[in-house]
Coordinates of C-alpha atoms in Angstrom, one line a residue:
X10 CA 126.7 23.7 70.8
X11 CA 123.5 23.8 73.1
X12 CA 126.0 23.5 76.0
X13 CA 127.9 26.3 75.1
X14 CA 125.1 28.9 74.4
X15 CA 123.0 27.9 77.9
X16 CA 126.3 28.2 79.7
X17 CA 126.5 31.4 78.4
X18 CA 123.2 32.1 79.1
X19 CA 124.0 31.6 83.0
X20 CA 126.2 33.1 83.0
X21 CA 125.2 36.6 81.5
X22 CA 122.0 36.6 84.3
X23 CA 124.7 35.5 87.0
X24 CA 126.7 38.8 85.8
X25 CA 123.2 41.5 85.9
X26 CA 122.0 40.3 89.8
X27 CA 126.0 40.7 90.2
X28 CA 126.0 44.4 88.9
X29 CA 122.3 45.4 90.1
X30 CA 123.4 43.2 94.3
X31 CA 126.7 45.9 94.2
X32 CA 125.6 49.2 93.0
X33 CA 122.1 48.5 95.6
X34 CA 125.0 48.0 98.4
X35 CA 127.4 50.6 97.7
X36 CA 127.7 52.9 100.1
X37 CA 127.0 56.2 98.4
X38 CA 123.7 55.7 96.5
X39 CA 120.6 55.6 98.6
X40 CA 116.9 55.5 96.4
X41 CA 114.0 57.7 97.5
X42 CA 111.6 54.7 96.3
X43 CA 112.2 51.3 95.3
X44 CA 110.1 52.2 91.8
X45 CA 112.9 54.7 90.8
X46 CA 115.3 52.3 90.7
X47 CA 116.6 51.7 87.2
X48 CA 115.7 48.6 85.1
X49 CA 119.0 48.3 83.2
X50 CA 119.4 45.8 79.5
X51 CA 122.6 43.4 79.1
X52 CA 124.0 45.9 76.8
X53 CA 125.1 49.0 80.1
X54 CA 126.7 45.3 81.7
X55 CA 129.5 45.8 78.8
X56 CA 133.2 46.1 80.3
X57 CA 133.7 49.4 78.0
X58 CA 129.9 50.9 80.0
X59 CA 130.3 50.3 83.5
X60 CA 133.2 52.5 85.2
X61 CA 130.8 54.9 83.7
X62 CA 127.3 53.4 84.9
X63 CA 128.6 53.9 87.9
X64 CA 129.5 57.2 87.9
X65 CA 126.0 59.0 86.9
X66 CA 124.2 56.8 88.5
X67 CA 124.1 58.7 91.8
X68 CA 121.0 60.2 92.7
X69 CA 120.0 62.8 95.8
X70 CA 119.7 61.6 98.7
X71 CA 116.7 64.2 99.5
X72 CA 113.4 64.2 99.2
X73 CA 110.8 66.3 97.8
X74 CA 108.2 67.9 99.9
X75 CA 105.2 70.7 99.3
X76 CA 105.7 73.9 101.5
X77 CA 101.4 74.7 101.2
X78 CA 100.4 78.3 102.3
X79 CA 98.8 78.0 105.7
X80 CA 95.9 79.8 107.4
X81 CA 96.7 82.9 107.9
X82 CA 93.9 83.6 109.7
X83 CA 91.2 86.6 109.2
X84 CA 88.7 84.4 107.0
X85 CA 91.6 85.0 104.4
X86 CA 91.5 82.1 101.1
X87 CA 94.1 84.2 98.7
X88 CA 96.9 86.3 98.7
X89 CA 98.5 88.1 96.0
X90 CA 102.5 87.1 96.1
X91 CA 104.1 90.6 96.3
X92 CA 108.4 89.4 96.8
X93 CA 109.8 86.5 96.6
X94 CA 112.7 86.5 99.1
X95 CA 114.5 82.6 97.3
X96 CA 115.1 81.6 94.4
X97 CA 114.8 78.3 93.2
X98 CA 118.5 76.3 94.4
X99 CA 118.9 78.4 97.1
X100 CA 119.3 76.9 101.0
X101 CA 117.4 77.5 103.5
X102 CA 116.8 77.3 107.0
X103 CA 113.4 76.8 109.7
X104 CA 112.7 80.7 110.1
X105 CA 114.3 82.0 106.9
X106 CA 111.7 84.6 104.5
X107 CA 110.0 82.3 102.2
X108 CA 108.2 85.6 100.1
X109 CA 106.3 88.4 101.0
X110 CA 102.5 88.4 100.7
X111 CA 99.3 90.5 100.5
X112 CA 95.7 89.9 101.4
X113 CA 92.6 92.6 101.4
X114 CA 93.7 92.9 105.5
X115 CA 97.5 93.0 104.9
X116 CA 100.9 92.2 104.5
X117 CA 102.3 88.5 105.7
X118 CA 105.9 87.2 105.6
X119 CA 106.2 83.5 104.9
X120 CA 108.7 81.5 106.5
X121 CA 109.8 78.3 105.9
X122 CA 109.3 74.9 108.1
X123 CA 111.8 73.4 107.3
X124 CA 115.6 72.9 106.1
X125 CA 116.7 72.8 102.5
X126 CA 116.4 73.7 99.0
X127 CA 114.5 75.6 97.7
X128 CA 113.5 73.1 93.9
X129 CA 109.9 75.2 92.3
X130 CA 108.3 78.3 92.8
X131 CA 105.0 77.4 91.9
X132 CA 104.1 81.7 91.4
X133 CA 105.2 84.5 90.3
X134 CA 104.7 88.1 91.6
X135 CA 101.0 89.0 90.9
X136 CA 99.7 85.9 91.3
X137 CA 97.5 84.5 93.5
X138 CA 98.2 82.7 95.9
X139 CA 95.5 79.9 97.5
X140 CA 95.5 78.5 100.8
X141 CA 95.9 75.0 101.4
X142 CA 98.0 75.0 97.8
X143 CA 101.7 74.0 97.4
X144 CA 103.2 77.1 97.4
X145 CA 107.3 76.1 96.9
X146 CA 108.8 73.4 96.9
X147 CA 111.8 72.2 99.3
X148 CA 114.0 69.1 98.9
X149 CA 114.9 67.6 102.5
X150 CA 117.2 65.3 104.2
X151 CA 115.1 61.8 103.8
X152 CA 116.0 60.9 107.4
X153 CA 114.5 63.9 109.3
X154 CA 110.7 62.6 108.7
X155 CA 107.9 64.8 107.2
X156 CA 104.0 65.5 107.2
X157 CA 103.8 61.8 104.2
X158 CA 100.9 64.4 102.9
X159 CA 103.5 67.4 101.9
X160 CA 105.8 64.7 99.7
X161 CA 106.1 65.0 96.5
X162 CA 106.7 62.0 94.0
X163 CA 109.5 63.4 92.4
X164 CA 112.4 61.5 90.7
X165 CA 115.7 62.1 92.3
X166 CA 118.2 64.7 90.8
X167 CA 121.6 64.3 90.2
X168 CA 124.1 65.2 92.5
X169 CA 125.9 67.6 90.5
X170 CA 122.9 69.5 90.1
X171 CA 122.8 70.9 94.6
X172 CA 123.5 74.8 94.7
X173 CA 124.1 76.3 98.0
X174 CA 123.7 80.3 97.9
X175 CA 122.4 82.6 100.6
X176 CA 119.1 84.0 101.0
X177 CA 118.4 87.2 98.6
X178 CA 116.3 89.3 100.4
X179 CA 114.6 90.4 104.0
X180 CA 116.4 87.8 106.4
X181 CA 115.3 88.7 110.2
X182 CA 118.1 88.7 112.4
X183 CA 117.5 86.6 116.1
X184 CA 118.7 84.0 117.9
X185 CA 117.4 80.1 118.1
X186 CA 116.3 80.9 122.1
X187 CA 114.1 83.9 120.6
X188 CA 112.6 82.8 117.8
X189 CA 111.3 79.5 120.4
X190 CA 110.0 82.6 122.3
X191 CA 108.4 84.1 119.6
X192 CA 106.7 81.1 118.0
X193 CA 105.7 80.2 121.8
X194 CA 103.3 83.2 122.2
X195 CA 102.8 83.1 118.1
X196 CA 104.1 86.5 117.9
X197 CA 105.6 86.6 114.0
X198 CA 109.2 88.0 114.3
X199 CA 108.1 90.4 110.6
X200 CA 106.2 92.1 113.1
X201 CA 108.4 92.8 115.6
X202 CA 111.6 95.9 115.7
X203 CA 114.7 94.8 116.5
X204 CA 116.9 96.6 118.8
X205 CA 120.1 94.8 118.5
X206 CA 122.8 94.8 116.4
X207 CA 121.8 95.0 112.5
X208 CA 118.4 95.4 113.5
X209 CA 118.6 92.0 115.0
X210 CA 115.5 90.9 117.3
X211 CA 116.7 90.8 121.1
X212 CA 114.5 89.2 123.4
X213 CA 113.6 92.7 125.0
X214 CA 112.1 93.4 122.1
X215 CA 109.7 90.5 122.3
X216 CA 108.5 91.1 125.9
X217 CA 108.1 94.9 125.1
X218 CA 105.6 94.1 121.2
X219 CA 104.3 91.3 124.4
X220 CA 103.1 93.3 126.8
X221 CA 101.7 96.2 123.9
X222 CA 99.7 93.1 122.8
X223 CA 98.5 91.8 126.6
X224 CA 98.6 95.1 127.7
X225 CA 100.9 94.2 130.6
X226 CA 103.2 97.0 132.3
X227 CA 106.8 95.5 132.4
X228 CA 109.6 97.0 134.3
X229 CA 111.5 100.0 132.4
X230 CA 114.5 98.5 130.7
X231 CA 118.0 99.1 132.4
X232 CA 119.4 100.3 128.5
X233 CA 116.6 102.3 128.3
X234 CA 118.5 105.9 130.0
X235 CA 116.8 109.1 129.0
X236 CA 119.6 111.7 128.2
X237 CA 119.1 115.5 129.4
X238 CA 118.8 117.7 126.3
X239 CA 121.6 119.4 124.6
X240 CA 122.3 124.1 126.1
X241 CA 119.9 126.3 124.2
X242 CA 123.3 127.3 122.6
X243 CA 124.0 124.3 121.0
X244 CA 121.0 123.7 119.4
X245 CA 120.7 124.3 115.8
X246 CA 118.0 126.2 115.4
X247 CA 115.1 125.0 112.5
X248 CA 114.6 126.5 109.3
X249 CA 111.4 128.0 109.9
X250 CA 108.7 126.7 107.7
X251 CA 105.9 128.2 106.0
X252 CA 103.0 126.7 105.9
X253 CA 100.2 129.3 104.5
X254 CA 102.5 129.3 101.1
X255 CA 102.9 125.4 100.7
X256 CA 102.4 124.7 97.0
X257 CA 101.1 121.1 96.0
X258 CA 103.3 119.5 94.0
X259 CA 101.7 116.9 91.0
X260 CA 102.7 113.5 91.1
X261 CA 105.4 112.8 89.1
X262 CA 103.7 110.1 87.3
X263 CA 104.7 109.0 82.8
X264 CA 101.5 110.2 81.1
X265 CA 100.7 107.1 78.7
X266 CA 97.9 107.7 76.4
X267 CA 96.2 104.7 74.8
X268 CA 93.2 105.7 73.4
X269 CA 91.8 102.0 75.3
X270 CA 89.5 101.7 77.6
X271 CA 91.3 99.5 80.6
X272 CA 89.8 96.9 83.4
X273 CA 91.7 96.1 86.4
X274 CA 90.7 94.0 89.4
X275 CA 90.5 95.4 92.4
X276 CA 92.8 93.9 95.2
X277 CA 95.1 94.2 97.9
X278 CA 93.3 97.1 100.3
X279 CA 91.5 98.6 98.0
X280 CA 89.6 94.9 98.3
X281 CA 89.4 95.2 101.6
X282 CA 88.3 99.4 101.1
X283 CA 85.6 97.6 99.1
X284 CA 84.6 95.3 101.7
X285 CA 84.2 97.6 104.8
X286 CA 82.7 100.1 103.3
X287 CA 79.4 98.8 101.9
X288 CA 79.2 97.3 105.8
X289 CA 79.4 100.7 106.6
X290 CA 76.8 101.6 104.5
X291 CA 74.0 100.0 106.9
X292 CA 75.6 102.7 109.7
X293 CA 72.9 105.0 109.9
X294 CA 75.7 108.5 110.5
X295 CA 75.2 111.3 111.9
X296 CA 78.2 114.5 112.3
X297 CA 79.2 117.2 115.0
X298 CA 82.0 119.2 114.4
X299 CA 83.9 121.9 116.4
X300 CA 87.4 123.7 116.0
X301 CA 90.1 123.0 118.8
X302 CA 93.1 126.5 119.9
X303 CA 95.7 124.3 120.0
X304 CA 97.5 127.1 120.5
X305 CA 99.2 125.6 124.1
X306 CA 99.5 122.4 122.6
X307 CA 102.0 123.9 119.7
X308 CA 104.4 125.1 122.0
X309 CA 104.4 122.5 124.5
X310 CA 105.3 120.5 121.0
X311 CA 108.0 122.5 120.2
X312 CA 109.7 122.2 123.5
X313 CA 109.1 118.4 124.2
X314 CA 110.1 117.7 120.3
X315 CA 114.1 117.2 121.1
X316 CA 113.5 115.5 124.0
X317 CA 111.6 112.9 122.1
X318 CA 114.2 113.5 118.5
X319 CA 117.0 112.6 121.3
X320 CA 115.5 109.0 122.4
X321 CA 115.2 108.8 118.4
X322 CA 111.5 109.3 118.6
X323 CA 109.7 111.9 116.5
X324 CA 106.7 113.4 118.1
X325 CA 103.9 114.5 115.9
X326 CA 100.4 116.3 117.6
X327 CA 98.8 112.6 116.8
X328 CA 100.2 110.8 119.5
X329 CA 98.0 113.9 122.5
X330 CA 95.1 113.9 120.0
X331 CA 95.7 110.3 120.8
X332 CA 96.2 110.5 124.4
X333 CA 93.4 113.1 124.9
X334 CA 91.1 110.9 122.9
X335 CA 92.2 107.2 125.2
X336 CA 91.1 109.7 128.2
X337 CA 87.8 111.2 126.4
X338 CA 86.9 107.3 125.9
X339 CA 87.0 106.4 129.9
X340 CA 84.5 109.0 130.9
X341 CA 82.3 107.8 127.4
X342 CA 83.0 104.1 126.7
X343 CA 80.4 103.9 124.2
X344 CA 82.2 105.1 122.1
X345 CA 84.6 102.2 122.7
X346 CA 82.4 100.1 121.8
X347 CA 80.2 97.7 119.1
X348 CA 77.5 96.6 118.0
X349 CA 76.0 93.2 117.3
X350 CA 74.7 92.0 113.8
X351 CA 71.3 91.7 115.0
X352 CA 71.2 94.9 116.9
X353 CA 70.7 93.4 120.2
X354 CA 74.0 93.6 122.3
X355 CA 76.2 96.5 122.1
X356 CA 79.9 95.4 124.0
X357 CA 82.3 97.3 125.3
X358 CA 85.5 97.3 124.7
X359 CA 88.4 96.8 127.7
X360 CA 91.2 98.4 125.0
X361 CA 91.3 101.8 123.6
X362 CA 92.6 100.1 120.3
X363 CA 92.7 103.7 118.3
X364 CA 93.1 103.4 115.3
X365 CA 94.8 105.9 112.9
X366 CA 94.1 106.2 108.9
X367 CA 97.8 106.6 106.6
X368 CA 97.4 107.1 103.0
X369 CA 100.1 104.8 101.6
X370 CA 101.4 103.5 98.1
X371 CA 98.7 100.3 99.0
X372 CA 95.7 102.6 99.8
X373 CA 93.9 104.0 102.5
X374 CA 95.0 101.4 105.8
X375 CA 94.6 102.5 109.4
X376 CA 96.6 100.5 111.4
X377 CA 96.1 100.9 115.9
X378 CA 98.1 101.4 118.8
X379 CA 96.9 99.0 121.2
X380 CA 96.0 99.5 125.3
X381 CA 96.4 103.4 124.6
X382 CA 95.3 103.1 128.4
X383 CA 98.1 102.6 129.6
X384 CA 100.2 104.2 127.4
X385 CA 102.3 107.3 128.2
X386 CA 102.4 110.0 125.3
X387 CA 105.4 109.2 124.0
X388 CA 105.1 105.0 123.8
X389 CA 102.4 105.4 121.7
X390 CA 104.9 108.2 119.5
X391 CA 106.7 104.9 119.4
X392 CA 103.7 103.0 118.2
X393 CA 102.8 105.3 116.1
X394 CA 106.9 105.8 114.0
X395 CA 106.4 101.8 114.3
X396 CA 103.1 102.0 112.3
X397 CA 104.5 104.9 109.8
X398 CA 107.7 102.7 108.6
X399 CA 106.0 99.3 108.6
X400 CA 103.6 100.8 106.3
X401 CA 105.8 103.2 104.5
X402 CA 107.0 99.9 103.3
X403 CA 103.7 98.0 103.3
X404 CA 104.7 95.4 105.9
X405 CA 102.8 95.8 107.9
X406 CA 100.9 93.4 109.9
X407 CA 97.6 91.2 110.4
X408 CA 97.7 91.4 114.5
X409 CA 98.2 95.8 113.7
X410 CA 95.9 96.6 111.0
X411 CA 92.3 94.4 113.2
X412 CA 91.4 94.6 116.5
X413 CA 90.8 98.3 116.7
X414 CA 87.9 99.8 118.5
X415 CA 88.2 103.9 117.9
X416 CA 89.6 105.7 114.9
X417 CA 91.3 109.0 113.8
X418 CA 91.8 110.2 110.5
X419 CA 94.6 113.6 110.7
X420 CA 92.9 114.4 107.2
X421 CA 94.6 117.3 107.2
X422 CA 98.2 116.4 106.7
X423 CA 97.1 116.9 102.9
X424 CA 94.9 119.5 103.4
X425 CA 91.6 120.4 104.3
X426 CA 89.6 121.6 107.6
X427 CA 86.2 119.5 107.6
X428 CA 85.3 116.1 106.5
X429 CA 82.5 113.8 106.8
X430 CA 84.6 110.1 108.5
X431 CA 82.8 106.8 107.6
X432 CA 82.8 104.5 110.5
X433 CA 85.0 101.5 110.2
X434 CA 82.5 98.1 111.6
X435 CA 82.3 97.6 113.8
X436 CA 83.2 100.5 115.8
X437 CA 80.9 103.1 116.3
X438 CA 83.3 106.3 115.8
X439 CA 85.5 108.3 114.5
X440 CA 87.1 111.3 114.1
X441 CA 88.8 112.8 111.3
X442 CA 91.1 116.1 112.4
X443 CA 92.1 119.1 110.1
X444 CA 94.9 120.9 109.5
X445 CA 96.0 123.5 111.8
X446 CA 95.6 126.8 110.4
X447 CA 96.7 129.9 112.2
X448 CA 93.7 132.4 113.1
X449 CA 92.8 136.0 114.4
X450 CA 90.5 134.6 117.8
X451 CA 89.9 137.0 120.3
X452 CA 90.3 136.5 124.1
X453 CA 88.1 137.3 126.9
X454 CA 88.7 140.8 126.7
X455 CA 88.0 141.2 123.8
X456 CA 91.5 141.6 122.0
X457 CA 92.5 140.0 118.4
X458 CA 95.2 137.5 119.0
X459 CA 96.9 134.4 116.8
X460 CA 95.4 131.4 117.2
X461 CA 96.4 127.6 116.0
X462 CA 93.0 126.3 115.0
X463 CA 92.1 123.0 113.8
X464 CA 88.8 121.3 113.1
X465 CA 87.9 118.1 114.3
X466 CA 84.6 116.4 112.2
X467 CA 83.0 113.4 113.9
X468 CA 81.0 110.7 112.7
X469 CA 78.7 108.0 115.1
X470 CA 76.9 105.8 114.7
X471 CA 73.3 106.7 115.7
X472 CA 71.6 104.1 116.7
X473 CA 73.4 103.5 120.3
X474 CA 75.1 106.9 120.4
X475 CA 73.0 110.3 120.7
X476 CA 74.3 113.6 119.4
X477 CA 74.6 115.1 122.8
X478 CA 77.3 112.3 124.5
X479 CA 79.2 112.6 121.1
X480 CA 78.8 116.4 121.9
X481 CA 80.2 115.8 125.7
X482 CA 83.2 113.7 124.8
X483 CA 84.1 116.3 121.8
X484 CA 84.0 119.4 124.7
X485 CA 86.3 117.1 127.3
X486 CA 88.7 116.2 124.8
X487 CA 88.8 119.2 123.8
X488 CA 89.8 121.0 126.9
X489 CA 92.6 118.3 127.6
X490 CA 93.9 119.9 124.3
X491 CA 94.0 123.4 124.7
X492 CA 95.0 122.9 127.8
X493 CA 97.7 120.1 127.9
X494 CA 98.4 120.1 131.8
X495 CA 95.5 119.6 133.3
X496 CA 96.0 116.1 130.9
X497 CA 98.8 115.7 133.9
X498 CA 95.3 114.8 136.4
X499 CA 94.2 112.0 134.6
X500 CA 97.4 110.5 133.0
X501 CA 98.0 107.2 134.6

């Protein structure tokens, strides 16, 4: 009897070893780590349960990596998650958009570093994400090497749980060659405006974007064909706008009276404003105001507007203001400078990166047009159109919002004639433009005529700029705008 019992025990042990060996050698199964190999008891190997065992023990052949929020520069340590472009279970490829985050300086689109499947989102909308902390978990092919610190030791998922869905949300269209070109030049595709079909980003778009950042002058694209304006008989006259009778309309927002005080944290661009204006209090400001007769410029813009529209660009007065300021800065470079914290050194900036204050739903933002000194009025208008489109969508990048050397604030688009603008450190001067008004003025013969008048208010850092310098710069800027043909003598 004892011999029979021993024989049965040895048979069961042998059967267990055979089964485990069969599971390990099965070509359709791969274990992520040896510690996840299940230990089966003897009841699991009964004949009636063998089919269920081999059918349900198949596991995923991927491994989970944590995609961490990398340093996005400018000393930013935390951001707010504004929008997810993916969800758990979606498939992603390299350079696909993961989410949009907003810091106190800019909105940034985060793209994937891996090809795989999203397994976990670590943050909800409007939550604070921290640099260096996991943003999402992505399951990738185990055969592809990844950094060991990114691997998450998570029990494998069954093959039936894998889903492949299209990414919903914004997805940048570009060929691999274009993506590589952007990556080699450290350019974010989300900041480049595509001119191809369905807004696809082309090689020329990357090169033009790079030229604007570096100040290089590229040969014109063969596609940039200038179309002559239509005959006057074919143009449709625009309806006259009476700005004098424009009535302000209150913002239609639902009014909720709870009877209780509400406290909320200062975030995003408002947080940046707190820091910037606190630093601006250390600067001794002085102001200078003047009025500009824009009668000739108004006529010139009306003539050029149809030409710009045929090229797909909206032409406002701001490109002329910006270009005239750049021509003035060439004569008075101290206004395009910066002062170090110890007030011992002045740095004269070679590039004229002129900022334009914009009022958006996210708050006041000041993107800047790079290298205005080498740009034409049309190129400035094109860049302003791009910045305004991105600003309205809340998609301005860090590069668009940093590096400014001089600022103009067009408060006149909302209302008002005078302002007291506050300097944006480390800049040393800023101008505020009032609204354009039709007012009576006298000409040289003492005759009254109708003039298009705009007021300008300048603020400057009185530590390194005196009133005479500011006045001379303003007079030169004024002369360019009152006689726009004179700008042709100094344009480069």
